[in-house]
Structures are given as structure tokens and as C-alpha cells.
CSV table of C-alpha atoms in Angstrom, one decimal:
chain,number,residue,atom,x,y,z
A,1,UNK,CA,26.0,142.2,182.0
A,2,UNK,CA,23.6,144.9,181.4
A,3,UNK,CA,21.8,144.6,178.4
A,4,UNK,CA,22.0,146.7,175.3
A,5,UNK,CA,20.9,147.0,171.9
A,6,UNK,CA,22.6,148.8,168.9
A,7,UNK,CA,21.0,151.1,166.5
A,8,UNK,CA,22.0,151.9,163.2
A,9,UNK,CA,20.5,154.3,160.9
A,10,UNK,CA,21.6,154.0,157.0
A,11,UNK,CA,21.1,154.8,153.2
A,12,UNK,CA,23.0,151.6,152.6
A,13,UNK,CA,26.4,152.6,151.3
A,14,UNK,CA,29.1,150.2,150.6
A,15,UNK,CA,30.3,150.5,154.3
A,16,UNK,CA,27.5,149.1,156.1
A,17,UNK,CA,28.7,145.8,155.4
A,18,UNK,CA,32.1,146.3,156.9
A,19,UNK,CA,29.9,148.0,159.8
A,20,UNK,CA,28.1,145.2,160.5
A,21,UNK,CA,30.7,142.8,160.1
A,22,UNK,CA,32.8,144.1,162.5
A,23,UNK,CA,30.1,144.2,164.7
A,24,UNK,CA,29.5,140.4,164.3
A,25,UNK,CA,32.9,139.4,165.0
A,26,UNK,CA,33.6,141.4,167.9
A,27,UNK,CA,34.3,139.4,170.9
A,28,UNK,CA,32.2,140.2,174.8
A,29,UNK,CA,28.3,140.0,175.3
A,30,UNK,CA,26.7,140.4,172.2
A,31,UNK,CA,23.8,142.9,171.7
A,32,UNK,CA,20.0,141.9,172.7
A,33,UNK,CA,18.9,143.5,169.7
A,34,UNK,CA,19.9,145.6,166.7
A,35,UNK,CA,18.0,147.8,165.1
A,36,UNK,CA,18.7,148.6,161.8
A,37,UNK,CA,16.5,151.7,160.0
A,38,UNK,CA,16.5,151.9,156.3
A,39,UNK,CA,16.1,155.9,155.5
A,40,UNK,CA,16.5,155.7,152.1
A,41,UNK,CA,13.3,157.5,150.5
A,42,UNK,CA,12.2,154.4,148.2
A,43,UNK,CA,14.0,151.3,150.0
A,44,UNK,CA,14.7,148.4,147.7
A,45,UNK,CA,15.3,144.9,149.8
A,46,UNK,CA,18.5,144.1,146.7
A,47,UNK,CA,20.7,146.2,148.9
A,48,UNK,CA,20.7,144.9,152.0
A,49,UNK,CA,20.6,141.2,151.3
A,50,UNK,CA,24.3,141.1,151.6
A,51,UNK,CA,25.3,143.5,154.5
A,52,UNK,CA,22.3,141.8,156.9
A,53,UNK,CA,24.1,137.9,155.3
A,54,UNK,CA,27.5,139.3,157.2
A,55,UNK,CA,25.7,139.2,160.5
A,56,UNK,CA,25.9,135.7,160.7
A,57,UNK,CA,23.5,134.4,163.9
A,58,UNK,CA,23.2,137.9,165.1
A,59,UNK,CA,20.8,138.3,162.0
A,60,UNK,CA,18.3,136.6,164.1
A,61,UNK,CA,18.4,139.6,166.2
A,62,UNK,CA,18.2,142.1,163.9
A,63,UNK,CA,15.1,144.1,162.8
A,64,UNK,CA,15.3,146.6,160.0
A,65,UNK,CA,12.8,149.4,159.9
A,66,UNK,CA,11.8,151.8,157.3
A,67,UNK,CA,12.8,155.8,158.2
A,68,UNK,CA,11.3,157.5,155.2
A,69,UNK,CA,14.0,159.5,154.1
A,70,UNK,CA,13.7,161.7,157.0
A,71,UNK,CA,17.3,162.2,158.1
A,72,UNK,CA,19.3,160.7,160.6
A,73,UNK,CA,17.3,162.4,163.8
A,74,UNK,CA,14.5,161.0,163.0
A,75,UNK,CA,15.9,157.6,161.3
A,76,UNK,CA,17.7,156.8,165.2
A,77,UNK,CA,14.3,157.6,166.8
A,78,UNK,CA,12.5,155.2,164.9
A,79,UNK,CA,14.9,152.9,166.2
A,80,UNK,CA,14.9,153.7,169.3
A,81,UNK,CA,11.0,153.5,169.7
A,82,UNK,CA,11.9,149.9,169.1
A,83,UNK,CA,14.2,149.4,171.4
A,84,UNK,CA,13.7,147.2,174.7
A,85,UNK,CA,16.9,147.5,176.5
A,86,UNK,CA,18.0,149.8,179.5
A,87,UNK,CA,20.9,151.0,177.1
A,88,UNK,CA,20.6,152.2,173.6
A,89,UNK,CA,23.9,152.5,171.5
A,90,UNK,CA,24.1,154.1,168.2
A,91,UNK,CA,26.5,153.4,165.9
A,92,UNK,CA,27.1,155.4,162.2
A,93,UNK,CA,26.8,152.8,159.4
A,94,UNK,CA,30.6,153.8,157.9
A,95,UNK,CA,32.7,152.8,161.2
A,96,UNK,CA,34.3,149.3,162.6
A,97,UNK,CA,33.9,148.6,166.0
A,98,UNK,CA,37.1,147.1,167.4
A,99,UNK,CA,37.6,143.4,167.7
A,100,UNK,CA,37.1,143.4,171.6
A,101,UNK,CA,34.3,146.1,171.3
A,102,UNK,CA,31.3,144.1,172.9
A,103,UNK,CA,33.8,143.4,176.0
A,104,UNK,CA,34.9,146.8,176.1
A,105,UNK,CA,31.4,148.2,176.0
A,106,UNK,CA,30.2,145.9,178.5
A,107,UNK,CA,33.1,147.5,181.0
A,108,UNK,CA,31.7,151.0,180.1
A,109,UNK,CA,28.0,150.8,181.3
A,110,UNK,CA,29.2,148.1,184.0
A,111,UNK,CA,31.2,151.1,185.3
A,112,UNK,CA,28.2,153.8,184.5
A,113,UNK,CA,27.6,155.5,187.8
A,114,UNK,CA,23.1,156.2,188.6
A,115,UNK,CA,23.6,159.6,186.8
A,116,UNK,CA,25.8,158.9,184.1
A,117,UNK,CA,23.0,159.0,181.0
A,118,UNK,CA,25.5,158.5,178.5
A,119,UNK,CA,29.0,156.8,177.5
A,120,UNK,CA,30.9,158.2,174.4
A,121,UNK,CA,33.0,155.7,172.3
A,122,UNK,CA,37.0,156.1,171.0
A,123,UNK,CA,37.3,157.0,167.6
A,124,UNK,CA,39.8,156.4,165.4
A,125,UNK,CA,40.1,157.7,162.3
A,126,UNK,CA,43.5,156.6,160.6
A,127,UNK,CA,45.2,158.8,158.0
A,128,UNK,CA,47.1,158.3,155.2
A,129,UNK,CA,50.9,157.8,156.0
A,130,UNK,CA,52.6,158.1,152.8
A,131,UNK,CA,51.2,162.2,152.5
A,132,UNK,CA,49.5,164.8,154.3
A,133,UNK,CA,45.9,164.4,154.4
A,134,UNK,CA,43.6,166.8,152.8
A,135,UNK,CA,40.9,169.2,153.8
A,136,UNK,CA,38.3,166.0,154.1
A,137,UNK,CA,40.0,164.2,155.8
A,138,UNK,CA,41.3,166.4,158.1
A,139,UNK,CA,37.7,167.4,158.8
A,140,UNK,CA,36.5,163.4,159.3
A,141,UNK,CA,39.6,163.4,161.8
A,142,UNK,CA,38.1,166.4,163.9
A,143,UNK,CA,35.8,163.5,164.9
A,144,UNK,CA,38.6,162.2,167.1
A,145,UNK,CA,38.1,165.4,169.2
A,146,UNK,CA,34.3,165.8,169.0
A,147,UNK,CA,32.1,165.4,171.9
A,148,UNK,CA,29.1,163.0,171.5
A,149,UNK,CA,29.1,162.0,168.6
A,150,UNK,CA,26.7,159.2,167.8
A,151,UNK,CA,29.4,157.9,165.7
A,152,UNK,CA,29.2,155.4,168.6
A,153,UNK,CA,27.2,156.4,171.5
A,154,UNK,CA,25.4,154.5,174.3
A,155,UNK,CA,22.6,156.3,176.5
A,156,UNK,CA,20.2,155.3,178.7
A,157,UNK,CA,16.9,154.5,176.9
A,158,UNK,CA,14.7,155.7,179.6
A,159,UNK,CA,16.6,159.2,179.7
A,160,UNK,CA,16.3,159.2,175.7
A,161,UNK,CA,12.3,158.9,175.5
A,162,UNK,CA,12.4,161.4,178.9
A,163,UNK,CA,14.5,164.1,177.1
A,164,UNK,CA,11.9,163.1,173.7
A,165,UNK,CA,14.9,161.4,171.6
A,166,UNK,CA,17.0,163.3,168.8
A,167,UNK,CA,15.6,166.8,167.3
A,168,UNK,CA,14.0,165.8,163.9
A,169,UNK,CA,14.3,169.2,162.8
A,170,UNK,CA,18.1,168.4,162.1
A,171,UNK,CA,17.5,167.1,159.1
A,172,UNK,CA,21.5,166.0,158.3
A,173,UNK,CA,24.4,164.1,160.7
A,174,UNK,CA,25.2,167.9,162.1
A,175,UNK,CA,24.5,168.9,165.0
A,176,UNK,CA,21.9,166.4,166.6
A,177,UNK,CA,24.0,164.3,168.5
A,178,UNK,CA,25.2,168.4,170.3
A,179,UNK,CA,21.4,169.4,170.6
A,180,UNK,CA,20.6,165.7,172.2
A,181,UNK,CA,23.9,165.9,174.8
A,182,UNK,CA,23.0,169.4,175.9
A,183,UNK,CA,19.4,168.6,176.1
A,184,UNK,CA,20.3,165.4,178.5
A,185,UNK,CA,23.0,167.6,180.6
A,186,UNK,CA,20.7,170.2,181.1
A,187,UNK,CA,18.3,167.6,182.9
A,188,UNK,CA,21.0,167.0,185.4
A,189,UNK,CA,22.7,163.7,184.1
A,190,UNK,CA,25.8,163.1,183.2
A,191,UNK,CA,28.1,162.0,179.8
A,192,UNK,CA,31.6,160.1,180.0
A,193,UNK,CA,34.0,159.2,177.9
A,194,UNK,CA,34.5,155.7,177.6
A,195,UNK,CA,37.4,153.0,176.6
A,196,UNK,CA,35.6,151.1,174.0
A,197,UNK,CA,37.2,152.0,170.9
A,198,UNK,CA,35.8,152.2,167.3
A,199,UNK,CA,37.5,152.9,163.5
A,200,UNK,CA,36.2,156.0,161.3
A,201,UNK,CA,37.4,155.0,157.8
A,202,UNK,CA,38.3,157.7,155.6
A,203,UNK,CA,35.8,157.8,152.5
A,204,UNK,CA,36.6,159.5,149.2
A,205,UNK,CA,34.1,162.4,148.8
A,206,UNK,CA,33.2,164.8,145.6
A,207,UNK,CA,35.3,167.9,145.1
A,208,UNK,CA,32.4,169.8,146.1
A,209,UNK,CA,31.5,167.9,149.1
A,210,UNK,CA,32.5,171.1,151.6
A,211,UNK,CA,30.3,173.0,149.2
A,212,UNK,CA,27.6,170.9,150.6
A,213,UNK,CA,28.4,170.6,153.8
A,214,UNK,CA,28.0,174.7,154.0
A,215,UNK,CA,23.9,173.0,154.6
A,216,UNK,CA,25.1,172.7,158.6
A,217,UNK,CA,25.0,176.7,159.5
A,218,UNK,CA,21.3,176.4,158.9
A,219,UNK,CA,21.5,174.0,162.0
A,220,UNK,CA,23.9,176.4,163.5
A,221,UNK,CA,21.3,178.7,163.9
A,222,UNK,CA,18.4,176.2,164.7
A,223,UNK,CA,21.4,175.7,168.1
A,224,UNK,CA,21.2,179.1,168.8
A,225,UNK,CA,17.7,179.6,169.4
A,226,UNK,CA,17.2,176.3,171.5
A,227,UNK,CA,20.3,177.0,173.3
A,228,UNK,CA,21.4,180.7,172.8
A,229,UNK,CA,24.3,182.2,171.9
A,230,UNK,CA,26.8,180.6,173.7
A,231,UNK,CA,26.2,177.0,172.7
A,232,UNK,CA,29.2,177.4,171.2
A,233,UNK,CA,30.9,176.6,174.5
A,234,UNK,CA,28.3,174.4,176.3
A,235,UNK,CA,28.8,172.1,173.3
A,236,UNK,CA,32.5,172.5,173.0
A,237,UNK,CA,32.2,173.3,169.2
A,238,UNK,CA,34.8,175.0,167.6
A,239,UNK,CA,33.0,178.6,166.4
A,240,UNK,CA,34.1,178.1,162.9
A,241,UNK,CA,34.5,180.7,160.3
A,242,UNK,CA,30.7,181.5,159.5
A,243,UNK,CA,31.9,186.0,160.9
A,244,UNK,CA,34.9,185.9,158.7
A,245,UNK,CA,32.3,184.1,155.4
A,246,UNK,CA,29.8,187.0,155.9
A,247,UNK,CA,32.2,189.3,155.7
A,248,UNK,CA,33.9,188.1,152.3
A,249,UNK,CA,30.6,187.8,151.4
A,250,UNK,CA,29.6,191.4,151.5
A,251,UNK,CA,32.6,192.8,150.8
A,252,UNK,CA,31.8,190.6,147.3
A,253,UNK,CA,28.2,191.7,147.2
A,254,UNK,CA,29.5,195.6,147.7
A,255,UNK,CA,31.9,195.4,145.1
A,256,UNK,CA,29.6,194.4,142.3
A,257,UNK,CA,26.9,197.1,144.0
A,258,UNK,CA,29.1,200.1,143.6
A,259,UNK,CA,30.7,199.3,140.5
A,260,UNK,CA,27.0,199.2,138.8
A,261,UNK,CA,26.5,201.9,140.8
A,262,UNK,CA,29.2,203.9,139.5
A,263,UNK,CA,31.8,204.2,142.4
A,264,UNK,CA,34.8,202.7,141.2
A,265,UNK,CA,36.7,203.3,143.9
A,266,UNK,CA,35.0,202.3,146.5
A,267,UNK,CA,33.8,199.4,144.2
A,268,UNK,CA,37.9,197.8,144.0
A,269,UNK,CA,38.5,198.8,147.6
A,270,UNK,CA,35.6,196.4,148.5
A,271,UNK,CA,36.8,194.0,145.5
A,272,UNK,CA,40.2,193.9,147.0
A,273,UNK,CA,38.9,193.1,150.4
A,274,UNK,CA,37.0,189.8,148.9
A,275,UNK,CA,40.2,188.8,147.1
A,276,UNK,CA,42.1,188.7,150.2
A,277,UNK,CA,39.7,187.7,152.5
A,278,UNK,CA,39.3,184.7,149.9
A,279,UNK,CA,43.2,184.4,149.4
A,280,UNK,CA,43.2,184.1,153.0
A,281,UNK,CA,41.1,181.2,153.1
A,282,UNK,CA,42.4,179.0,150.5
A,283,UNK,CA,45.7,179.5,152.0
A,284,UNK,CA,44.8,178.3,155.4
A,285,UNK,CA,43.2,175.1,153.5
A,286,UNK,CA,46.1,174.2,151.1
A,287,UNK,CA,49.1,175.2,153.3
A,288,UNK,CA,48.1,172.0,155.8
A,289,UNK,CA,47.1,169.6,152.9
A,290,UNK,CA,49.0,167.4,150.7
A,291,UNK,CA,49.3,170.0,147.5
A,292,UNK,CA,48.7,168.4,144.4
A,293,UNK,CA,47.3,169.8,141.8
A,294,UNK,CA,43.8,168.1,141.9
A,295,UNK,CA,44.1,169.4,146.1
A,296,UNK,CA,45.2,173.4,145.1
A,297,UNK,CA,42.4,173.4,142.5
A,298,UNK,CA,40.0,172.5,144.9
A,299,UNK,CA,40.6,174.8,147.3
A,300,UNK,CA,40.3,177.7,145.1
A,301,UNK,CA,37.3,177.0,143.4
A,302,UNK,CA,35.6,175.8,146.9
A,303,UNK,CA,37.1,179.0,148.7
A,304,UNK,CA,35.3,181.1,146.3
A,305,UNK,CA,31.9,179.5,146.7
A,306,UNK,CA,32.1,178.4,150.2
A,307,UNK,CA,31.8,181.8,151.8
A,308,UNK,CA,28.7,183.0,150.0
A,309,UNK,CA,27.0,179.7,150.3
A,310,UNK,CA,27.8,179.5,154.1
A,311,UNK,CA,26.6,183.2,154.8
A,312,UNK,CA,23.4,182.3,152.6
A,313,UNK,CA,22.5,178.9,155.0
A,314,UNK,CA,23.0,180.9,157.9
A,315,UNK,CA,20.4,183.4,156.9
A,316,UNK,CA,18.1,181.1,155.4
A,317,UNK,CA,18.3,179.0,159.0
A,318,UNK,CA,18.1,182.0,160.9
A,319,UNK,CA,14.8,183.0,159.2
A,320,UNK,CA,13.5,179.4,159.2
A,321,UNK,CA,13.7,178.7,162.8
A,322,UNK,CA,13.0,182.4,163.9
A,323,UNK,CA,10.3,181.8,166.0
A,324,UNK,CA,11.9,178.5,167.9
A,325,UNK,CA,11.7,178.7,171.7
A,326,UNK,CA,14.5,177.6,173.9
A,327,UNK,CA,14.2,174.1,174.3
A,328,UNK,CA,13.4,174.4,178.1
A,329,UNK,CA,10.3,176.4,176.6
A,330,UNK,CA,9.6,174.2,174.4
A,331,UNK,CA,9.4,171.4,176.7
A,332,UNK,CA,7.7,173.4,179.1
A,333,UNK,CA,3.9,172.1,179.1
């Protein structure tokens, strides 16, 4: 059995408990170490007593380390710089490994050929029955289709520290895991999927939560400059709406221009253009989703504010990170 240990970075929500549990009970070669880093800003110990008590014997295994509120990038490298074993897996502190998950894994990197750096994990993310799902959870099920997703991921620890580990300028769970795969395939290794399988949990989220989430096209735009404009397709990310935003947006933006301006026509021509564009949207969100009122209302108050907010993260990332090199530059001595 080739030895491994599991790293899992956290702000200690409610899940990390079920996380770890799972992980106790599942049956195969248990892991040589886990690592578990605490990134809330201003850790208090209260928190964790009962999700490290699940672990049962493993516990005696287990480190936890402070991240410092730095993100998960940089939370899983602090882990990793711990780390001792030829693989590193990395597991997101709201999913349940399956009960034969340890077996399973050992199968994966037992059948890891020399230049296979890394072997994804199986999620599952199981939706409701009873209704259509809504826009969030239609989004946490995308990450059924996603490529390497650290969700659950095990890599070679030697490639990790030669490829320098995750990007800490991804400050949020968006994007890293693309920018770290990329950054290992273009050194020449290779990424499988595996059959280990583990469960994504749906979580409830805020009504605003895809607001929020708008943060990521500031990433988007850090991904570009490292690895141009067709990372796109070398990561095999879907290209989003972030074109069809920025053109609501200015449409919007135009509309309240030329009516202080004066032009009233061109003013509603441009208004009518943000309505539809806008309409268009919310359709293509409700239409899919459940329906209910608290689901419709939603998606017309986020369809109006995503757009602008989306289009105004883009910029601001563009302008951040506009003197990045491509990452072969970057690691270029």
C-alpha cells in the first residue's frame, strides 16, 4: 500500500464533523497522516473539540494547523508543507467519503502509472427527489462534471512542491484546483480519473449567495494571464455568461447616460435592451428550477444585480493582475 495522507482545509462549519466521520469509518488502509488547517482568521479551539472527538484513533494522527484566514490556496499549502507522504489527498471539509473509500483509494494510486501526478475522486452530489432542484443546487451538482476538483484529489507530493503547490493568489475555492491541474499537465504529467467515490451534500445558502459568488471572474481573469485566452478549453470550463453580463451591463449604464443626457430615444432603445437581456436571464434560471415563489423572487432580484456585479469583478481582476506573466514566465528563473 502506498502511503498517503489527507489534507483538509476548513473554517469549521457544521459539516466538518460529518467529514471527518466518514473518513474515520471508511473501511481499506487508513491515512499516515491528516492534516487538518484551521483558516479561520481568529481560531477558537471550542469549535473543533467535537469534529477532531469523531476521529476516534485516527485523532492520534491528526495535526491541525493554523492558515490565517488566507483562503483555501494557501490554507492546503500549509498542509501540504507538512505533509510526509509520497501522495497528498485533499479533501473539501463539506463531503463524505464513501464507506469503502480508503480501499478504493488505495486501488487508485496502486494502479497510478510513473507519470500519472494526479487521481481525481467521484462525486456525488444527490438531489432532491420530491422537486426540481434550484439554481444552487444545480450549480453544487456541476461538480459532478468538473475536472480536478480538490473536492477530493490525490497528487503526488513531490510533483506538488515541484510545480510550487496551489496559487495563493486565488484567494476563494474557484479556480485553484484548474490553475494547479494545468500547471502540473503542462510539466508533462498526467491526471486520471479515479473509482474512489465521495458524497457532496447539498447545503442551504443565502438568497444572495450567486451575488457573491460573482467574486470568481476576478479569478477568471487572474486564469487568463497565467494561461491565456484559451484556458477556457485547456481547463475544460464551461465559458460562462461573463460577454452576455457586460453587455446588459452597458446597455444599463447607456440607458441612464442618455436619458440625463437628454436622448430619449436612444436612452429606452438601450433601456429596452437591459430589460430583455435581463428577462432573458432570469428565464433561463427559473424555467429549470423548482418555481416557488421564494425561487422566482430570487431570480429576479439576483438577475438584476448579477450582471453588473459580474462585469464589475472582471474588470477589477483584470486591472489587478494586469501585469501577471504566464506562469511558464513566472517560473522561469
Amino acid at each position: 500500500m502506498t502511503p498517503y495522507a489527507v489534507v483538509i482545509p476548513t473554517l469549521v462549519p457544521d459539516t466538518l464533523a460529518d467529514c471527518l466521520g466518514a473518513l474515520a469509518a471508511a473501511t481499506g488502509p487508513r491515512p499516515e497522516e491528516i492534516v487538518l488547517v484551521d483558516d479561520r482568521a481568529d481560531p477558537e479551539p471550542g469549535p473543533l473539540r467535537h469534529p477532531l472527538s469523531v476521529l476516534g484513533d485516527l485523532g492520534e494522527r491528526t495535526t491541525v494547523l493554523g492558515g490565517g484566514g488566507r483562503g483555501p490556496a494557501a490554507a492546503r499549502n500549509t498542509g501540504l508543507r507538512a505533509v510526509h507522504t509520497p501522495w497528498t489527498v485533499f479533501l473539501d471539509d463539506d463531503v463524505q467519503v464513501g464507506a469503502h473509500w480508503c480501499e478504493q483509494l488505495a486501488e487508485d494510486l496502486a494502479g497510478a502509472s510513473p507519470d500519472t501526478a494526479g487521481v481525481q475522486g467521484v462525486l456525488a452530489v444527490p438531489l432532491p427527489g420530491e422537486r426540481r432542484p434550484t439554481d444552487w443546487e444545480r450549480g453544487t451538482a456541476g461538480l459532478v462534471r468538473a475536472h480536478w476538483v480538490t473536492a477530493d484529489m490525490a497528487y503526488r507530493t513531490e510533483v506538488l512542491k515541484e510545480v510550487g503547490g496551489f496559487d495563493e493568489r486565488f484567494r476563494r475555492a474557484f479556480r485553484e484546483d484548474a490553475d494547479l491541474a494545468l500547471r502540473v499537465l503542462d510539466a508533462g504529467w498526467r491526471i486520471r480519473q479515479g473509482r474512489r467515490t465521495t458524497r457532496h451534500p447539498l447545503h442551504g445558502a443565502s438568497r444572495w449567495a450567486s451575488v457573491r459568488q460573482q467574486r470568481g471572474n476576478a479569478d477568471d481573469a487572474l486564469m487568463r494571464h497565467l494561461h491565456g485566452p484559451d484556458w477556457w478549453d485547456k481547463a475544460v470550463a464551461p465559458r460562462g455568461r461573463i460577454r452576455t453580463h457586460a453587455a446588459i451591463t452597458t446597455a444599463g449604464l447607456a440607458a441612464c447616460a442618455l436619458a440625463a443626457a437628454g436622448h430619449g430615444r436612444a436612452a429606452t432603445a438601450c433601456a429596452l435592451g437591459w430589460a430583455a437581456g435581463t428577462a432573458e436571464f432570469a428565464r433561463a434560471r427559473i424555467v429549470p428550477g423548482p418555481r416557488t415563489r421564494h425561487e422566482v423572487t430570487t431570480m429576479l432580484a439576483t438577475s438584476v444585480l448579477i450582471p453588473p456585479t459580474a462585469t464589475w469583478h472582471r474588470l477589477a481582476g483584470a486591472w489587478h493582475h494586469r501585469h501577471t506573466p504566464a506562469w511558464q514566465e513566472e517560473a522561469t528563473p
